[in-house]
Tab-separated table of C-alpha atoms in Angstrom:
chain	number	residue	atom	x	y	z
A	1	UNK	CA	101.971	8.550	140.204
A	2	UNK	CA	103.952	6.017	142.062
A	3	UNK	CA	103.582	3.023	140.522
A	4	UNK	CA	101.198	0.331	142.772
A	5	UNK	CA	104.251	-2.532	143.202
A	6	UNK	CA	106.603	-0.034	144.294
A	7	UNK	CA	104.033	0.421	147.444
A	8	UNK	CA	101.828	-3.082	148.232
A	9	UNK	CA	104.242	-5.759	146.542
A	10	UNK	CA	102.183	-8.401	144.697
A	11	UNK	CA	102.232	-12.296	145.049
A	12	UNK	CA	105.730	-12.734	143.699
A	13	UNK	CA	105.472	-14.559	139.943
A	14	UNK	CA	107.700	-18.329	142.246
A	15	UNK	CA	105.993	-18.360	145.305
A	16	UNK	CA	103.941	-21.294	146.034
A	17	UNK	CA	100.782	-21.201	143.805
A	18	UNK	CA	98.635	-21.869	146.846
A	19	UNK	CA	100.560	-19.950	150.211
A	20	UNK	CA	97.599	-19.042	152.710
A	21	UNK	CA	100.143	-17.218	154.897
A	22	UNK	CA	100.976	-14.676	151.536
A	23	UNK	CA	98.142	-14.663	149.958
A	24	UNK	CA	96.252	-14.253	153.880
A	25	UNK	CA	99.169	-11.000	154.535
A	26	UNK	CA	98.537	-9.246	150.673
A	27	UNK	CA	95.117	-9.060	150.952
A	28	UNK	CA	94.389	-7.874	154.623
A	29	UNK	CA	97.121	-5.431	153.779
A	30	UNK	CA	95.910	-4.198	150.457
A	31	UNK	CA	92.090	-3.529	152.622
A	32	UNK	CA	93.880	-1.494	154.570
A	33	UNK	CA	95.930	0.521	151.580
A	34	UNK	CA	92.803	1.054	149.772
A	35	UNK	CA	90.455	2.113	152.976
A	36	UNK	CA	93.568	4.806	153.645
A	37	UNK	CA	93.653	6.142	150.004
A	38	UNK	CA	96.922	4.882	149.961
A	39	UNK	CA	97.998	5.748	146.335
A	40	UNK	CA	96.964	8.868	146.641
A	41	UNK	CA	98.267	9.462	150.512
A	42	UNK	CA	101.569	7.679	150.445
A	43	UNK	CA	102.496	10.348	147.124
A	44	UNK	CA	101.503	13.207	149.019
A	45	UNK	CA	103.441	12.578	151.820
A	46	UNK	CA	105.896	11.997	150.158
A	47	UNK	CA	105.826	15.234	147.634
A	48	UNK	CA	105.677	16.721	151.546
A	49	UNK	CA	109.224	15.560	152.466
A	50	UNK	CA	106.538	13.619	155.723
A	51	UNK	CA	108.100	11.473	158.041
A	52	UNK	CA	107.306	9.297	160.667
A	53	UNK	CA	110.925	9.618	162.890
A	54	UNK	CA	111.552	13.176	163.569
A	55	UNK	CA	114.377	15.169	163.209
A	56	UNK	CA	114.861	14.541	166.689
A	57	UNK	CA	115.141	11.337	166.688
A	58	UNK	CA	116.745	10.321	163.396
A	59	UNK	CA	119.590	12.951	165.534
A	60	UNK	CA	119.575	10.617	168.742
A	61	UNK	CA	120.240	7.842	166.187
A	62	UNK	CA	122.457	9.954	163.882
A	63	UNK	CA	125.002	11.317	166.998
A	64	UNK	CA	124.013	7.911	169.770
A	65	UNK	CA	124.820	5.086	167.691
A	66	UNK	CA	127.444	3.454	166.289
A	67	UNK	CA	127.338	2.827	162.325
A	68	UNK	CA	128.233	-0.955	161.129
A	69	UNK	CA	131.334	-0.451	158.180
A	70	UNK	CA	133.941	-2.781	157.503
A	71	UNK	CA	136.642	-0.871	159.335
A	72	UNK	CA	134.151	-0.173	162.202
A	73	UNK	CA	132.674	-3.476	163.243
A	74	UNK	CA	134.423	-5.622	160.344
A	75	UNK	CA	132.746	-9.390	161.203
A	76	UNK	CA	129.503	-7.847	162.097
A	77	UNK	CA	129.553	-6.179	158.932
A	78	UNK	CA	130.326	-9.327	156.224
A	79	UNK	CA	127.798	-10.878	158.328
A	80	UNK	CA	125.187	-8.641	157.638
A	81	UNK	CA	125.860	-8.135	154.266
A	82	UNK	CA	126.285	-12.240	153.803
A	83	UNK	CA	122.250	-11.844	154.736
A	84	UNK	CA	121.749	-9.587	152.220
A	85	UNK	CA	123.319	-11.397	149.330
A	86	UNK	CA	120.917	-14.053	149.945
A	87	UNK	CA	117.894	-12.102	150.475
A	88	UNK	CA	118.821	-10.328	146.741
A	89	UNK	CA	118.339	-7.016	148.148
A	90	UNK	CA	120.484	-4.697	146.467
A	91	UNK	CA	118.666	-1.930	148.275
A	92	UNK	CA	121.323	0.215	150.480
A	93	UNK	CA	120.787	0.011	154.715
A	94	UNK	CA	122.833	1.207	156.952
A	95	UNK	CA	123.140	-0.625	159.840
A	96	UNK	CA	123.469	0.867	163.288
A	97	UNK	CA	123.940	-0.249	166.399
A	98	UNK	CA	122.840	1.407	169.856
A	99	UNK	CA	123.193	0.550	173.400
A	100	UNK	CA	120.124	-0.602	174.687
A	101	UNK	CA	119.379	-3.508	177.293
A	102	UNK	CA	115.866	-4.371	175.423
A	103	UNK	CA	116.532	-7.606	173.482
A	104	UNK	CA	114.572	-5.961	169.929
A	105	UNK	CA	115.644	-4.689	166.480
A	106	UNK	CA	113.890	-2.898	163.512
A	107	UNK	CA	113.610	-1.490	160.286
A	108	UNK	CA	113.126	1.970	158.855
A	109	UNK	CA	112.283	2.745	154.772
A	110	UNK	CA	114.454	5.260	153.568
A	111	UNK	CA	112.748	8.353	152.092
A	112	UNK	CA	114.032	9.997	148.886
A	113	UNK	CA	117.809	9.377	148.195
A	114	UNK	CA	118.299	8.363	152.368
A	115	UNK	CA	119.496	4.583	152.625
A	116	UNK	CA	116.906	2.553	154.595
A	117	UNK	CA	117.908	1.152	158.360
A	118	UNK	CA	118.090	-1.470	160.256
A	119	UNK	CA	118.661	-0.553	164.282
A	120	UNK	CA	119.661	-3.414	166.509
A	121	UNK	CA	119.672	-3.142	170.163
A	122	UNK	CA	123.265	-4.173	171.816
A	123	UNK	CA	121.579	-6.147	173.628
A	124	UNK	CA	120.864	-8.791	170.959
A	125	UNK	CA	125.221	-9.233	171.074
A	126	UNK	CA	125.429	-10.516	174.765
A	127	UNK	CA	123.207	-13.174	173.960
A	128	UNK	CA	123.124	-14.225	170.704
A	129	UNK	CA	125.290	-16.158	168.392
A	130	UNK	CA	126.295	-15.389	164.698
A	131	UNK	CA	123.553	-17.421	163.703
A	132	UNK	CA	120.818	-16.480	165.504
A	133	UNK	CA	122.307	-12.253	164.756
A	134	UNK	CA	121.491	-13.628	160.990
A	135	UNK	CA	117.766	-14.233	161.922
A	136	UNK	CA	117.422	-11.086	162.696
A	137	UNK	CA	118.940	-9.158	160.535
A	138	UNK	CA	117.191	-11.094	157.644
A	139	UNK	CA	114.043	-10.246	159.719
A	140	UNK	CA	114.566	-7.299	159.194
A	141	UNK	CA	114.996	-7.469	155.919
A	142	UNK	CA	112.301	-9.325	155.087
A	143	UNK	CA	110.202	-5.904	156.551
A	144	UNK	CA	111.861	-3.892	154.084
A	145	UNK	CA	111.447	-5.924	151.235
A	146	UNK	CA	107.974	-5.965	151.895
A	147	UNK	CA	107.515	-2.183	152.372
A	148	UNK	CA	106.118	-2.817	155.986
A	149	UNK	CA	106.745	0.808	156.492
A	150	UNK	CA	104.574	1.893	154.162
A	151	UNK	CA	101.692	0.937	156.055
A	152	UNK	CA	102.683	1.565	159.395
A	153	UNK	CA	103.376	4.955	157.817
A	154	UNK	CA	99.720	5.783	156.278
A	155	UNK	CA	97.858	4.473	159.522
A	156	UNK	CA	100.217	6.106	161.818
A	157	UNK	CA	100.211	9.776	160.090
A	158	UNK	CA	95.859	8.982	159.996
A	159	UNK	CA	95.713	8.214	163.296
A	160	UNK	CA	97.690	9.810	165.104
A	161	UNK	CA	98.308	8.794	168.764
A	162	UNK	CA	95.996	11.248	170.571
A	163	UNK	CA	92.234	11.581	171.663
A	164	UNK	CA	90.832	13.046	167.996
A	165	UNK	CA	91.818	10.067	165.837
A	166	UNK	CA	90.574	6.837	167.069
A	167	UNK	CA	91.063	4.181	164.764
A	168	UNK	CA	87.178	2.459	163.833
A	169	UNK	CA	86.345	-0.932	164.489
A	170	UNK	CA	86.001	-1.419	161.548
A	171	UNK	CA	90.093	-0.702	160.197
A	172	UNK	CA	91.120	-1.877	163.993
A	173	UNK	CA	91.481	-5.763	163.989
A	174	UNK	CA	92.861	-5.544	160.508
A	175	UNK	CA	95.943	-3.799	161.601
A	176	UNK	CA	96.585	-5.810	164.225
A	177	UNK	CA	95.991	-9.057	161.761
A	178	UNK	CA	98.267	-7.278	159.140
A	179	UNK	CA	101.160	-6.280	161.903
A	180	UNK	CA	101.329	-10.538	163.019
A	181	UNK	CA	101.090	-11.309	159.323
A	182	UNK	CA	104.570	-9.379	158.415
A	183	UNK	CA	105.978	-10.624	161.433
A	184	UNK	CA	105.085	-14.485	159.760
A	185	UNK	CA	106.457	-13.208	156.518
A	186	UNK	CA	109.548	-11.543	157.706
A	187	UNK	CA	110.855	-14.506	159.979
A	188	UNK	CA	110.578	-16.936	156.710
A	189	UNK	CA	112.989	-13.663	155.759
A	190	UNK	CA	114.984	-14.489	158.449
A	191	UNK	CA	115.683	-18.552	158.257
A	192	UNK	CA	116.609	-17.845	154.745
A	193	UNK	CA	119.045	-15.718	155.784
A	194	UNK	CA	120.014	-17.780	158.148
A	195	UNK	CA	119.591	-21.270	156.634
A	196	UNK	CA	119.492	-22.741	160.530
A	197	UNK	CA	116.156	-23.789	162.485
A	198	UNK	CA	117.373	-24.401	165.538
A	199	UNK	CA	118.991	-21.079	165.421
A	200	UNK	CA	116.205	-19.392	164.998
A	201	UNK	CA	113.953	-21.067	167.099
A	202	UNK	CA	116.336	-20.160	170.000
A	203	UNK	CA	116.628	-16.417	168.109
A	204	UNK	CA	113.113	-15.767	168.726
A	205	UNK	CA	112.891	-17.361	172.470
A	206	UNK	CA	115.606	-15.115	173.386
A	207	UNK	CA	113.326	-12.319	171.908
A	208	UNK	CA	110.539	-13.106	174.186
A	209	UNK	CA	112.210	-13.817	176.894
A	210	UNK	CA	115.468	-12.090	177.038
A	211	UNK	CA	117.243	-15.173	178.465
A	212	UNK	CA	121.067	-16.675	177.836
A	213	UNK	CA	119.411	-20.457	177.307
A	214	UNK	CA	122.869	-22.151	177.151
A	215	UNK	CA	123.989	-20.121	180.567
A	216	UNK	CA	120.586	-21.290	181.671
A	217	UNK	CA	121.107	-24.668	180.365
A	218	UNK	CA	117.722	-25.239	179.049
A	219	UNK	CA	117.835	-27.413	175.328
A	220	UNK	CA	116.518	-27.332	172.094
A	221	UNK	CA	113.627	-30.248	172.583
A	222	UNK	CA	112.398	-29.359	175.744
A	223	UNK	CA	111.961	-25.958	174.122
A	224	UNK	CA	110.188	-27.529	171.133
A	225	UNK	CA	108.222	-29.517	173.459
A	226	UNK	CA	106.969	-27.267	175.862
A	227	UNK	CA	105.699	-25.604	172.458
A	228	UNK	CA	103.640	-28.325	171.414
A	229	UNK	CA	102.341	-28.326	174.974
A	230	UNK	CA	101.355	-23.847	174.440
A	231	UNK	CA	100.444	-24.340	170.790
A	232	UNK	CA	97.389	-27.088	171.618
A	233	UNK	CA	95.693	-24.581	174.374
A	234	UNK	CA	95.801	-22.315	170.655
A	235	UNK	CA	94.807	-24.759	168.370
A	236	UNK	CA	92.288	-26.601	170.517
A	237	UNK	CA	91.219	-24.609	173.420
A	238	UNK	CA	90.115	-21.304	173.846
A	239	UNK	CA	93.335	-19.282	173.382
A	240	UNK	CA	93.790	-15.672	171.292
A	241	UNK	CA	95.961	-14.446	169.560
A	242	UNK	CA	96.039	-10.657	169.665
A	243	UNK	CA	99.372	-8.826	170.565
A	244	UNK	CA	101.137	-6.178	167.926
A	245	UNK	CA	103.183	-9.811	166.992
A	246	UNK	CA	102.137	-13.693	166.568
A	247	UNK	CA	102.022	-15.644	170.189
A	248	UNK	CA	105.067	-16.982	169.739
A	249	UNK	CA	103.736	-20.840	169.939
A	250	UNK	CA	101.753	-20.129	166.538
A	251	UNK	CA	104.801	-17.996	165.630
A	252	UNK	CA	107.277	-20.837	166.195
A	253	UNK	CA	105.040	-23.544	164.380
A	254	UNK	CA	104.636	-21.172	161.709
A	255	UNK	CA	108.432	-21.488	161.169
A	256	UNK	CA	108.670	-24.927	160.996
A	257	UNK	CA	106.234	-25.040	159.129
A	258	UNK	CA	108.297	-23.080	156.021
A	259	UNK	CA	111.081	-24.405	156.935
A	260	UNK	CA	110.560	-28.478	157.282
A	261	UNK	CA	106.635	-29.739	156.209
A	262	UNK	CA	105.933	-30.866	153.114
A	263	UNK	CA	103.660	-28.458	150.645
A	264	UNK	CA	100.179	-29.712	151.157
A	265	UNK	CA	101.526	-30.568	155.644
A	266	UNK	CA	102.215	-26.493	155.178
A	267	UNK	CA	99.138	-25.093	153.314
A	268	UNK	CA	97.134	-27.478	156.179
A	269	UNK	CA	98.750	-26.352	158.568
A	270	UNK	CA	99.204	-22.973	158.166
A	271	UNK	CA	95.503	-22.428	157.509
A	272	UNK	CA	95.019	-23.824	160.770
A	273	UNK	CA	97.272	-21.141	162.882
A	274	UNK	CA	95.790	-18.607	160.562
A	275	UNK	CA	92.423	-19.336	162.748
A	276	UNK	CA	93.381	-18.696	165.600
A	277	UNK	CA	95.362	-14.674	164.626
A	278	UNK	CA	91.236	-14.008	162.859
A	279	UNK	CA	89.693	-15.715	166.251
A	280	UNK	CA	88.540	-12.561	167.925
A	281	UNK	CA	86.985	-14.239	170.761
A	282	UNK	CA	84.964	-17.106	171.981
A	283	UNK	CA	84.600	-19.103	168.296
A	284	UNK	CA	81.061	-20.207	169.110
A	285	UNK	CA	80.066	-16.958	170.857
A	286	UNK	CA	81.535	-14.334	167.335
A	287	UNK	CA	80.075	-16.986	165.056
A	288	UNK	CA	76.194	-16.032	166.370
A	289	UNK	CA	76.772	-12.939	167.127
A	290	UNK	CA	77.744	-12.522	163.302
A	291	UNK	CA	74.833	-14.039	162.047
A	292	UNK	CA	72.964	-12.189	164.348
A	293	UNK	CA	73.789	-8.922	163.339
A	294	UNK	CA	73.737	-9.630	159.881
A	295	UNK	CA	70.385	-12.376	159.387
A	296	UNK	CA	68.704	-9.163	161.741
A	297	UNK	CA	69.976	-6.334	159.942
A	298	UNK	CA	68.787	-7.445	156.711
A	299	UNK	CA	65.753	-8.851	157.599
A	300	UNK	CA	64.974	-5.183	158.430
A	301	UNK	CA	66.018	-3.664	155.767
A	302	UNK	CA	64.863	-5.832	152.950
A	303	UNK	CA	61.410	-4.907	154.478
A	304	UNK	CA	61.191	-2.324	151.376
A	305	UNK	CA	63.052	-3.963	149.029
A	306	UNK	CA	66.706	-1.793	149.811
A	307	UNK	CA	69.650	-1.661	152.134
A	308	UNK	CA	70.608	1.903	152.175
A	309	UNK	CA	74.126	3.504	152.459
A	310	UNK	CA	73.598	3.634	155.970
A	311	UNK	CA	72.003	0.651	156.958
A	312	UNK	CA	74.758	-1.331	155.595
A	313	UNK	CA	77.492	0.852	157.057
A	314	UNK	CA	75.314	-0.168	160.628
A	315	UNK	CA	75.765	-3.549	160.422
A	316	UNK	CA	79.342	-3.031	158.578
A	317	UNK	CA	79.969	-1.658	161.880
A	318	UNK	CA	78.515	-4.121	164.089
A	319	UNK	CA	80.213	-7.227	162.602
A	320	UNK	CA	83.754	-5.707	162.927
A	321	UNK	CA	83.289	-6.510	166.247
A	322	UNK	CA	82.994	-9.898	165.856
A	323	UNK	CA	84.776	-10.556	161.956
A	324	UNK	CA	87.804	-8.967	160.822
A	325	UNK	CA	86.415	-9.787	157.039
A	326	UNK	CA	82.823	-8.131	157.648
A	327	UNK	CA	81.986	-7.132	154.308
A	328	UNK	CA	83.060	-11.085	153.389
A	329	UNK	CA	80.938	-12.218	155.499
A	330	UNK	CA	77.952	-9.841	154.965
A	331	UNK	CA	77.763	-10.625	151.329
A	332	UNK	CA	77.372	-14.429	151.769
A	333	UNK	CA	75.052	-13.798	153.995
A	334	UNK	CA	73.153	-11.984	151.224
A	335	UNK	CA	73.047	-14.909	149.144
A	336	UNK	CA	72.986	-18.013	151.500
A	337	UNK	CA	69.171	-19.627	150.951
A	338	UNK	CA	68.214	-20.233	154.490
A	339	UNK	CA	68.371	-16.170	155.755
A	340	UNK	CA	65.002	-16.811	158.299
A	341	UNK	CA	66.376	-20.046	159.521
A	342	UNK	CA	69.785	-18.739	160.827
A	343	UNK	CA	68.170	-15.569	162.109
A	344	UNK	CA	66.022	-17.671	164.883
A	345	UNK	CA	68.563	-19.722	165.463
A	346	UNK	CA	71.335	-17.372	165.937
A	347	UNK	CA	68.890	-15.473	168.660
A	348	UNK	CA	67.937	-18.890	170.290
A	349	UNK	CA	71.708	-20.184	170.311
A	350	UNK	CA	72.628	-15.790	171.951
A	351	UNK	CA	69.459	-16.310	174.800
A	352	UNK	CA	70.340	-19.767	175.970
A	353	UNK	CA	74.214	-18.511	176.390
A	354	UNK	CA	74.137	-15.210	176.644
A	355	UNK	CA	71.261	-13.549	178.024
A	356	UNK	CA	73.279	-10.603	179.141
A	357	UNK	CA	73.143	-10.073	175.198
A	358	UNK	CA	69.250	-8.846	175.880
A	359	UNK	CA	69.766	-5.513	176.154
A	360	UNK	CA	72.257	-4.656	173.428
A	361	UNK	CA	69.760	-7.109	170.718
A	362	UNK	CA	67.209	-4.022	171.439
A	363	UNK	CA	69.602	-1.765	171.024
A	364	UNK	CA	71.172	-3.035	167.690
A	365	UNK	CA	67.726	-3.924	166.785
A	366	UNK	CA	66.169	0.014	167.049
A	367	UNK	CA	69.991	1.213	165.508
A	368	UNK	CA	68.705	-0.385	162.809
A	369	UNK	CA	64.952	0.686	162.462
A	370	UNK	CA	66.380	4.311	162.716
A	371	UNK	CA	68.952	4.019	160.761
A	372	UNK	CA	67.837	6.136	158.525
A	373	UNK	CA	65.910	8.954	160.001
A	374	UNK	CA	61.915	7.672	159.732
A	375	UNK	CA	59.828	5.489	161.450
A	376	UNK	CA	57.987	3.280	158.786
A	377	UNK	CA	54.718	1.848	159.189
A	378	UNK	CA	55.155	-1.122	160.720
A	379	UNK	CA	58.911	-0.727	162.093
A	380	UNK	CA	57.715	0.341	165.907
A	381	UNK	CA	55.707	-2.737	165.936
A	382	UNK	CA	58.716	-4.694	165.291
A	383	UNK	CA	60.486	-3.405	167.939
A	384	UNK	CA	58.340	-4.228	171.216
A	385	UNK	CA	57.837	-7.264	169.104
A	386	UNK	CA	61.698	-8.146	169.105
A	387	UNK	CA	61.461	-7.119	172.288
A	388	UNK	CA	59.194	-9.285	173.799
A	389	UNK	CA	60.504	-12.165	172.024
A	390	UNK	CA	63.709	-11.298	174.594
A	391	UNK	CA	61.981	-11.711	177.658
A	392	UNK	CA	61.790	-7.841	178.093
A	393	UNK	CA	58.406	-6.021	178.916
A	394	UNK	CA	56.500	-3.402	177.221
A	395	UNK	CA	58.007	-0.789	179.733
A	396	UNK	CA	61.780	-1.496	179.292
A	397	UNK	CA	61.364	-1.436	175.473
A	398	UNK	CA	59.859	1.819	175.434
A	399	UNK	CA	62.381	3.158	177.740
A	400	UNK	CA	64.472	1.628	176.025
A	401	UNK	CA	62.843	3.620	173.142
A	402	UNK	CA	63.248	6.457	174.465
A	403	UNK	CA	66.855	6.821	175.786
A	404	UNK	CA	67.624	5.846	172.703
A	405	UNK	CA	66.486	8.502	170.562
A	406	UNK	CA	67.126	11.387	173.311
A	407	UNK	CA	70.949	10.367	172.620
A	408	UNK	CA	70.698	9.845	169.058
A	409	UNK	CA	68.921	13.383	168.568
A	410	UNK	CA	70.001	16.468	166.839
A	411	UNK	CA	68.704	19.567	165.809
A	412	UNK	CA	67.316	20.221	162.026
A	413	UNK	CA	66.240	23.647	161.103
A	414	UNK	CA	64.334	21.639	157.934
C-alpha cells in the first residue's frame, strides 16, 4: 500500500500555525479523497498503469513540442531550474513548449518512473517578461508539489465525462472549491519562485486577458485600484466565484495578503476571501434554506426517536445544494438548543421572501416522510398540516402526494 503522505500531503511542520487557506485546502481535498476511496483506488490505478493522458496525446506532445534543454533553450532552461531550486523541488520535470495561441500552461504528474511534465504554450513568451514567466513556472511546480493531479486523476476516472456518471451534488461543490483552493496554493509557489509581487499580478492579468499590458499602456497602479473596486463587489455584494479558477480580484488579493500582510491581517483577510468561495448563491437565502432542510428533516426523523441512514442521506443530499459542508452543518443543527425555533424562523423567512419555494418545501417533507418506504401513524396528517401552513389547499397537497408516490413507485415481489 502506498503511504498516504505521498498521495495527500499533510500540513507542513514549518507552515503558519494559523493558515485558513491551507487548513481548508487540506480538509476539502481529504474529504474528496476519502469519498472516492482514494487510497485503494489510486493504488489500483497505478498497478493497472492507468494514465489520464492518452497515448495519442502523449505522442502528440512528444512529436509536436520543444523540450527545454540546456542546449536548445539555455536561457529558459536556467530560469526553470532556478525556480525549481527556490521551491526546493528535486524531482525530475520535463519542460515542454507547444505552439498554442492560448495564454496558458499546465502540469502533469509523472507516472511510475516517468518524469513530471510542465507544458507551456508559446503565447506566453510573446507577452511575459522573465519574472512573469518565473511566476507561471513556479505556479505549475506548485501543483506538482501539492500532488493536485492525483485528485484530478481519481475524479476523472470515477466520473468520466459522459451521461452515465454524473458527479453527485455532495461532491460537486467540494470539487469546485478544491480546484480554486489549489490555484491559491499554487500562486503562493509562483510568488516564491518569482519573488516579485508586481510581476505576479501582471502575469495573472495577462493570463486572464491575453493582453500585452505595456503595449496597451496599462499601469500596474490602475490595475490594483480597479482590482480593489471589483473585490468590493464580491466581499460586500452578491458576487460568487463558481468557476474552476478563483475570480481574479479574489485571487490577486489572496496573493497580495500572502506577500505583504502581517500574520494577523493575512489570517483575517484570507477568511474573508474564503467566505466568498464557499458561498453558493444569495447568503441569506442559503442560510434559511439550509436551516429549513436540516430542522424539518430532524423534526420528522426524530419523531420516532432515531435517524435512519435513508433519512440522513436525504438530508445531506438536500443540504449539499445550500452548503458546501452538509455533514458538518447537520451536526451543528443536531446539537443546537433551539431546533423548533430555528425551524419556525426558516419557514417564516422562506414564505415571506421566497414564496415560490412552497411546492418544493412540501415535496421535501413528503420525501422525508417516505424515505423509509413506510407511512407511520400521524405522518400523513403532518403532511397535510404542513401543506396548509404553506397556504396550499387540501386538493393541491393530495395531488402532490399522489404524483410523488407515482414517480417514486417501484414494484416489489414481496
